[in-house]
Short mmCIF file of C-alpha atoms in Angstrom, two decimals:
data_model
loop_
_atom_site.label_atom_id
_atom_site.label_comp_id
_atom_site.label_asym_id
_atom_site.label_seq_id
_atom_site.Cartn_x
_atom_site.Cartn_y
_atom_site.Cartn_z
CA MET A 1 -18.95 -4.61 19.87
CA LEU A 2 -18.17 -3.14 16.47
CA THR A 3 -19.43 0.29 17.47
CA SER A 4 -17.25 0.32 20.55
CA LEU A 5 -14.26 -0.82 18.53
CA MET A 6 -14.70 2.05 16.09
CA MET A 7 -15.02 4.54 18.92
CA THR A 8 -11.70 3.44 20.42
CA ALA A 9 -9.87 3.15 17.12
CA GLY A 10 -8.75 6.73 16.73
CA LEU A 11 -11.62 7.72 14.45
CA GLY A 12 -12.37 10.42 16.97
CA LEU A 13 -9.51 12.30 15.33
CA ALA A 14 -12.00 13.20 12.64
CA ALA A 15 -14.64 14.49 15.04
CA CYS A 16 -14.05 18.05 13.83
CA LEU A 17 -15.37 17.19 10.35
CA PRO A 18 -18.81 18.71 9.76
CA ALA A 19 -21.61 16.23 10.34
CA ASP A 20 -22.69 16.60 6.70
CA ALA A 21 -19.16 16.45 5.26
CA ALA A 22 -19.27 15.32 1.64
CA PRO A 23 -16.49 13.28 0.05
CA VAL A 24 -14.28 15.19 -2.37
CA CYS A 25 -12.67 14.28 -5.67
CA ALA A 26 -12.78 15.32 -9.31
CA VAL A 27 -13.00 13.31 -12.51
CA ARG A 28 -10.14 14.28 -14.82
CA ALA A 29 -10.86 13.20 -18.36
CA ALA A 30 -7.24 12.66 -19.35
CA ALA A 31 -6.70 10.12 -16.57
CA VAL A 32 -9.89 8.13 -17.17
CA PRO A 33 -8.46 5.42 -19.50
CA ALA A 34 -5.66 4.49 -17.08
CA LEU A 35 -7.99 4.79 -14.09
CA THR A 36 -10.36 2.37 -15.83
CA ARG A 37 -7.49 -0.13 -16.17
CA LEU A 38 -6.69 0.32 -12.49
CA GLN A 39 -10.31 -0.32 -11.53
CA ASP A 40 -10.40 -3.40 -13.77
CA ALA A 41 -7.31 -4.72 -11.97
CA MET A 42 -8.85 -3.91 -8.58
CA ALA A 43 -11.99 -5.85 -9.42
CA GLU A 44 -10.50 -8.80 -11.28
CA GLY A 45 -6.92 -9.16 -10.04
CA ARG A 46 -4.94 -9.25 -6.81
CA PHE A 47 -2.46 -6.62 -5.59
CA VAL A 48 0.49 -6.88 -3.23
CA ALA A 49 2.62 -4.09 -1.75
CA TYR A 50 6.18 -4.74 -2.89
CA GLN A 51 9.66 -3.46 -2.21
CA PRO A 52 12.65 -5.36 -3.65
CA THR A 53 14.26 -7.71 -1.15
CA GLU A 54 17.70 -6.34 -2.02
CA LEU A 55 16.65 -2.72 -1.50
CA LYS A 56 17.45 -1.88 2.11
CA ILE A 57 18.07 1.41 3.91
CA TRP A 58 20.93 1.57 6.42
CA ASP A 59 21.49 4.86 8.25
CA GLY A 60 19.63 6.64 5.48
CA ASN A 61 21.73 5.06 2.73
CA PRO A 62 19.96 2.75 0.25
CA VAL A 63 21.38 -0.55 -0.92
CA HIS A 64 20.80 -0.90 -4.66
CA ALA A 65 18.52 -3.72 -5.88
CA THR A 66 19.66 -5.58 -9.00
CA GLU A 67 17.39 -6.54 -11.87
CA VAL A 68 18.29 -10.19 -11.26
CA SER A 69 17.02 -10.02 -7.68
CA ILE A 70 13.88 -8.12 -8.68
CA ARG A 71 13.10 -10.78 -11.28
CA ALA A 72 13.50 -13.51 -8.65
CA ASP A 73 11.17 -11.59 -6.31
CA LEU A 74 8.49 -11.14 -8.93
CA LYS A 75 8.71 -14.73 -10.13
CA ALA A 76 7.99 -15.82 -6.56
CA LEU A 77 4.94 -13.52 -6.41
CA ARG A 78 3.49 -13.97 -9.89
CA PRO A 79 1.48 -17.19 -9.35
CA TRP A 80 -0.66 -15.42 -6.74
CA PHE A 81 -0.53 -11.75 -7.75
CA ASP A 82 -0.93 -9.74 -10.95
CA GLY A 83 -0.82 -6.25 -9.43
CA LEU A 84 2.01 -4.46 -7.63
CA ILE A 85 2.20 -1.31 -5.52
CA THR A 86 5.75 -0.08 -5.05
CA TYR A 87 7.31 2.46 -2.70
CA GLY A 88 10.05 4.14 -4.68
CA ALA A 89 11.57 4.68 -8.12
CA HIS A 90 15.13 4.77 -6.82
CA SER A 91 18.00 2.42 -6.00
CA GLY A 92 16.82 -0.14 -8.53
CA GLY A 93 13.13 0.13 -7.71
CA GLU A 94 12.61 1.94 -11.01
CA LYS A 95 13.30 -1.39 -12.77
CA VAL A 96 10.18 -3.04 -11.36
CA PRO A 97 7.75 -2.10 -14.18
CA ALA A 98 10.03 -3.50 -16.89
CA VAL A 99 10.42 -6.83 -15.08
CA ALA A 100 6.71 -6.90 -14.22
CA ALA A 101 5.84 -6.43 -17.90
CA GLU A 102 8.15 -9.30 -18.84
CA LEU A 103 6.48 -11.61 -16.31
CA GLY A 104 2.90 -10.78 -17.28
CA PHE A 105 1.70 -8.59 -14.44
CA ARG A 106 -1.38 -6.60 -15.44
CA ALA A 107 -1.03 -3.48 -13.26
CA VAL A 108 1.62 -1.54 -11.37
CA VAL A 109 1.10 1.50 -9.15
CA VAL A 110 4.54 3.10 -9.07
CA GLY A 111 5.61 4.69 -5.80
CA VAL A 112 7.79 7.76 -5.42
CA TRP A 113 9.43 7.90 -2.01
CA ASP A 114 10.68 11.50 -2.13
CA PRO A 115 8.33 13.89 -3.99
CA SER A 116 11.04 16.58 -3.95
CA ASP A 117 13.51 14.36 -5.82
CA GLU A 118 13.21 15.40 -9.46
CA ALA A 119 15.37 12.48 -10.59
CA GLU A 120 13.07 9.98 -8.88
CA ILE A 121 10.00 11.66 -10.37
CA SER A 122 11.64 11.48 -13.80
CA ARG A 123 12.36 7.76 -13.44
CA ALA A 124 8.76 7.07 -12.40
CA LEU A 125 7.42 8.97 -15.40
CA GLU A 126 9.85 7.18 -17.71
CA ALA A 127 8.43 3.86 -16.50
CA TRP A 128 4.89 5.08 -17.21
CA ARG A 129 5.81 6.26 -20.70
CA ALA A 130 7.59 2.99 -21.45
CA TYR A 131 4.71 0.83 -20.15
CA PRO A 132 1.54 2.95 -20.36
CA GLU A 133 -0.79 -0.07 -20.36
CA LEU A 134 0.87 -1.55 -17.26
CA VAL A 135 1.54 1.50 -15.07
CA VAL A 136 -1.97 2.44 -13.94
CA GLY A 137 -1.10 4.98 -11.28
CA LEU A 138 1.54 6.80 -9.29
CA SER A 139 1.63 7.16 -5.51
CA LEU A 140 3.48 10.28 -4.44
CA GLY A 141 5.08 9.61 -1.07
CA ASN A 142 4.13 7.23 1.73
CA GLU A 143 2.85 8.73 5.00
CA MET A 144 4.48 12.07 4.24
CA VAL A 145 2.22 14.07 6.56
CA PHE A 146 2.05 11.45 9.32
CA GLY A 147 5.84 11.09 9.21
CA ARG A 148 6.27 14.87 9.23
CA ARG A 149 8.15 14.81 5.93
CA GLY A 150 5.66 17.18 4.32
CA THR A 151 2.44 19.14 4.81
CA TRP A 152 -0.98 18.76 3.22
CA MET A 153 -0.47 21.87 1.10
CA GLU A 154 2.99 20.73 -0.01
CA GLN A 155 1.59 17.38 -1.03
CA ALA A 156 -1.30 19.00 -2.91
CA ALA A 157 1.15 21.28 -4.72
CA ALA A 158 3.38 18.33 -5.62
CA ILE A 159 0.41 16.41 -7.03
CA GLY A 160 -0.63 19.46 -9.06
CA LYS A 161 2.86 19.86 -10.49
CA LEU A 162 3.05 16.19 -11.39
CA ARG A 163 -0.35 16.32 -13.06
CA ARG A 164 0.86 19.03 -15.38
CA GLN A 165 3.72 16.75 -16.40
CA ALA A 166 1.55 13.64 -16.79
CA PRO A 167 -2.15 14.53 -17.21
CA GLY A 168 -3.05 10.98 -18.26
CA LEU A 169 -1.54 9.26 -15.22
CA PRO A 170 -3.85 8.63 -12.23
CA LEU A 171 -2.30 10.08 -9.07
CA THR A 172 -2.59 9.35 -5.39
CA ALA A 173 -0.85 9.82 -2.06
CA THR A 174 -0.80 7.54 0.98
CA GLU A 175 -1.49 8.27 4.65
CA PRO A 176 -2.92 6.32 7.59
CA PHE A 177 -6.72 6.41 7.49
CA ALA A 178 -7.23 8.83 10.40
CA GLU A 179 -5.09 11.45 8.65
CA PHE A 180 -7.37 11.43 5.62
CA LEU A 181 -10.39 12.02 7.87
CA MET A 182 -8.94 15.31 9.10
CA PRO A 183 -10.37 18.53 7.59
CA GLU A 184 -6.83 19.62 6.68
CA ALA A 185 -6.59 16.72 4.23
CA ARG A 186 -9.34 17.96 1.95
CA PRO A 187 -7.16 20.14 -0.36
CA LEU A 188 -5.01 17.09 -1.12
CA LEU A 189 -7.98 14.75 -1.48
CA ALA A 190 -9.44 17.09 -4.08
CA GLU A 191 -6.32 16.57 -6.20
CA LEU A 192 -6.35 12.75 -6.19
CA ASP A 193 -7.70 10.36 -8.81
CA PHE A 194 -7.81 7.41 -6.43
CA LEU A 195 -7.11 6.98 -2.73
CA ALA A 196 -4.31 4.78 -1.35
CA VAL A 197 -4.71 4.36 2.40
CA ASN A 198 -3.04 2.42 5.21
CA ILE A 199 -5.39 0.70 7.70
CA HIS A 200 -3.67 -1.39 10.36
CA PRO A 201 -5.92 -2.94 13.01
CA VAL A 202 -2.85 -4.34 14.81
CA PHE A 203 -2.03 -0.82 16.04
CA GLU A 204 -5.42 -0.35 17.69
CA ALA A 205 -5.69 -0.80 21.46
CA TRP A 206 -8.47 -3.40 21.17
CA PHE A 207 -6.70 -5.63 18.63
CA ALA A 208 -5.21 -8.25 20.94
CA GLY A 209 -8.54 -9.03 22.58
CA ALA A 210 -10.64 -9.15 19.41
CA PRO A 211 -11.28 -12.10 17.06
CA PRO A 212 -10.15 -12.07 13.40
CA PHE A 213 -13.65 -11.16 12.24
CA ASN A 214 -13.35 -7.83 14.05
CA TRP A 215 -9.88 -7.17 12.62
CA ALA A 216 -11.27 -7.51 9.10
CA ASP A 217 -14.51 -5.69 9.83
CA PHE A 218 -12.54 -2.74 11.15
CA VAL A 219 -10.88 -2.41 7.72
CA VAL A 220 -14.28 -2.61 6.03
CA GLN A 221 -15.85 0.03 8.29
CA VAL A 222 -12.94 2.43 7.95
CA THR A 223 -12.95 2.05 4.16
CA ALA A 224 -16.69 2.75 4.11
CA ARG A 225 -16.25 5.87 6.22
CA LEU A 226 -13.52 7.16 3.94
CA ALA A 227 -15.81 6.68 0.95
CA ASP A 228 -18.75 8.32 2.72
CA GLU A 229 -16.93 11.34 4.17
CA ALA A 230 -13.52 11.84 2.58
CA PHE A 231 -13.12 10.66 -1.01
CA CYS A 232 -15.63 9.75 -3.71
CA GLY A 233 -13.31 7.88 -6.10
CA PRO A 234 -11.79 4.39 -6.01
CA VAL A 235 -10.25 3.42 -2.65
CA MET A 236 -7.28 1.06 -2.52
CA VAL A 237 -6.24 -0.15 0.92
CA LYS A 238 -2.52 -0.11 0.22
CA GLU A 239 -1.38 -1.50 3.57
CA THR A 240 -3.27 -3.80 5.87
CA GLY A 241 -2.11 -7.04 7.40
CA VAL A 242 -0.90 -8.91 10.45
CA PRO A 243 2.81 -9.56 11.05
CA THR A 244 3.90 -13.10 11.81
CA GLY A 245 6.23 -12.09 14.64
CA PRO A 246 7.73 -11.55 17.03
CA ALA A 247 6.11 -14.41 18.93
CA GLU A 248 6.70 -12.72 22.27
CA ALA A 249 4.47 -9.88 21.09
CA GLY A 250 1.70 -12.37 20.39
CA PHE A 251 1.98 -12.51 16.60
CA SER A 252 2.04 -15.71 14.55
CA GLU A 253 1.54 -17.12 11.07
CA THR A 254 -1.85 -18.41 12.20
CA MET A 255 -2.99 -14.85 12.95
CA GLN A 256 -1.89 -13.73 9.49
CA VAL A 257 -3.79 -16.61 7.88
CA ASP A 258 -6.94 -15.87 9.89
CA PHE A 259 -6.86 -12.16 9.11
CA TYR A 260 -6.62 -12.56 5.36
CA ALA A 261 -9.24 -15.32 5.33
CA GLU A 262 -11.70 -12.97 7.03
CA LEU A 263 -10.71 -9.92 5.00
CA GLN A 264 -11.23 -11.65 1.67
CA LYS A 265 -14.78 -12.49 2.75
CA ALA A 266 -15.51 -9.09 4.27
CA LEU A 267 -13.97 -6.89 1.57
CA PRO A 268 -14.37 -8.59 -1.81
CA SER A 269 -12.55 -6.78 -4.57
CA SER A 270 -14.55 -4.37 -6.70
CA ARG A 271 -13.97 -1.43 -9.01
CA ASP A 272 -14.57 0.96 -6.12
CA ARG A 273 -12.82 -0.75 -3.20
CA ALA A 274 -10.02 -3.28 -2.93
CA PHE A 275 -7.04 -4.09 -0.75
CA ALA A 276 -3.43 -5.00 -1.40
CA PHE A 277 -1.76 -7.72 0.63
CA PHE A 278 0.94 -6.20 2.83
CA SER A 279 3.63 -6.92 2.29
CA ALA A 280 5.34 -9.20 -0.19
CA PHE A 281 8.50 -10.03 1.79
CA ASP A 282 9.84 -9.74 5.31
CA ALA A 283 12.30 -6.90 5.80
CA PRO A 284 14.40 -7.26 8.97
CA TRP A 285 16.22 -4.01 8.26
CA ARG A 286 13.01 -2.05 8.85
CA VAL A 287 13.36 -2.55 12.60
CA TYR A 288 16.25 -0.07 12.45
CA ASP A 289 14.77 2.26 9.83
CA PHE A 290 13.07 5.58 10.53
CA ASN A 291 9.61 5.23 12.09
CA PRO A 292 7.37 8.24 12.83
CA VAL A 293 6.11 6.52 15.98
CA PRO A 294 8.74 6.59 18.76
CA GLY A 295 9.98 3.35 20.25
CA HIS A 296 11.19 -0.06 19.16
CA HIS A 297 9.15 -1.76 16.42
CA PRO A 298 10.23 -5.39 16.03
CA GLU A 299 7.02 -6.23 14.16
CA GLU A 300 8.32 -4.24 11.18
CA ALA A 301 10.54 -7.20 10.30
CA HIS A 302 7.65 -9.65 9.91
CA TRP A 303 4.90 -8.24 7.65
CA GLY A 304 5.80 -10.43 4.68
CA LEU A 305 3.80 -13.16 3.01
CA PHE A 306 7.22 -14.59 2.23
CA THR A 307 10.43 -14.50 4.24
CA GLU A 308 13.26 -12.23 3.13
CA THR A 309 14.72 -15.27 1.30
CA ARG A 310 11.44 -15.75 -0.63
CA ILE A 311 10.23 -18.79 1.32
CA PRO A 312 6.41 -18.72 1.37
CA LYS A 313 4.69 -18.57 4.73
CA ARG A 314 1.58 -20.52 5.71
CA VAL A 315 -0.74 -17.84 4.34
CA MET A 316 0.38 -18.66 0.81
CA GLU A 317 -0.88 -22.24 1.22
CA GLU A 318 -4.35 -20.82 1.80
CA LEU A 319 -4.28 -18.35 -1.10
CA THR A 320 -5.57 -19.68 -4.41
CA PRO A 321 -3.12 -19.09 -7.29
CA ILE A 322 -4.43 -16.89 -10.08
CA SER A 323 -1.98 -17.88 -12.81
CA ALA A 324 0.57 -20.46 -13.83
CA PRO A 325 3.99 -20.18 -12.13
CA ALA A 326 6.30 -17.65 -13.76
CA ARG A 327 9.23 -19.13 -15.67
#
């Protein structure tokens, strides 16, 4: 069954890769100390993908997140998570590393939403310089190529420019897994220190008829293929999960619980491969935000482990805390 699932999962998009395609990457000495801290956090900690609950986008206009709200968000997360992956250093999101340091998080991968925004790049680098032991990486853009906001060569050039500004900071970019298996991705992959990838079994045609074991095993198999054919460095699954709604689409909190229970068994954290829980909080506004896939996407409101008002869902009852509650 697993073979047939993989064949129908869109991995055929990479069929034009040579049969003997070797993974690409390069070890950059300046970035090794921070990359080592990232790998330590991958192996020993627990990451969650996080965007502040107050930071919303309406008609392309961001709503600013306050430090008070960010602190409340991170206090809610801290008993279960010590690593964060963010999406932007704008509209208050740049405050996340400072609050995370205060609350005892061990690792933050700072996201930059718009690689062409010099001010956002500057704020991300300021956070790294202020908290060099905490900020273990920077993710330049999220699904830029898939969302047609940039090209592979533009992304590679942006990574190269950023590396000249911050040679000691591990760099990555994020795309859905099938994009990284395309031959056109290789110039960008060669510029990365670690890989941040989105793998969502819920968007595969077979998902609804498969048991939770297969949902998790799909993530494992895709991650293995990326390591075998695309990228030879650490692989962080930045986004994978099951939304808890809408119920009429067949989603539920039970499905979310079952998925993460299977994934934790199937993909134990290591220095080479790990996953982040996706995502920290529900975001109802995302239903109306830009989506590169045409159509209505009500599931975008329900990915959270917590509601938008920070109420934990059932999955949090099943997740063992890793630290004392934040004060």
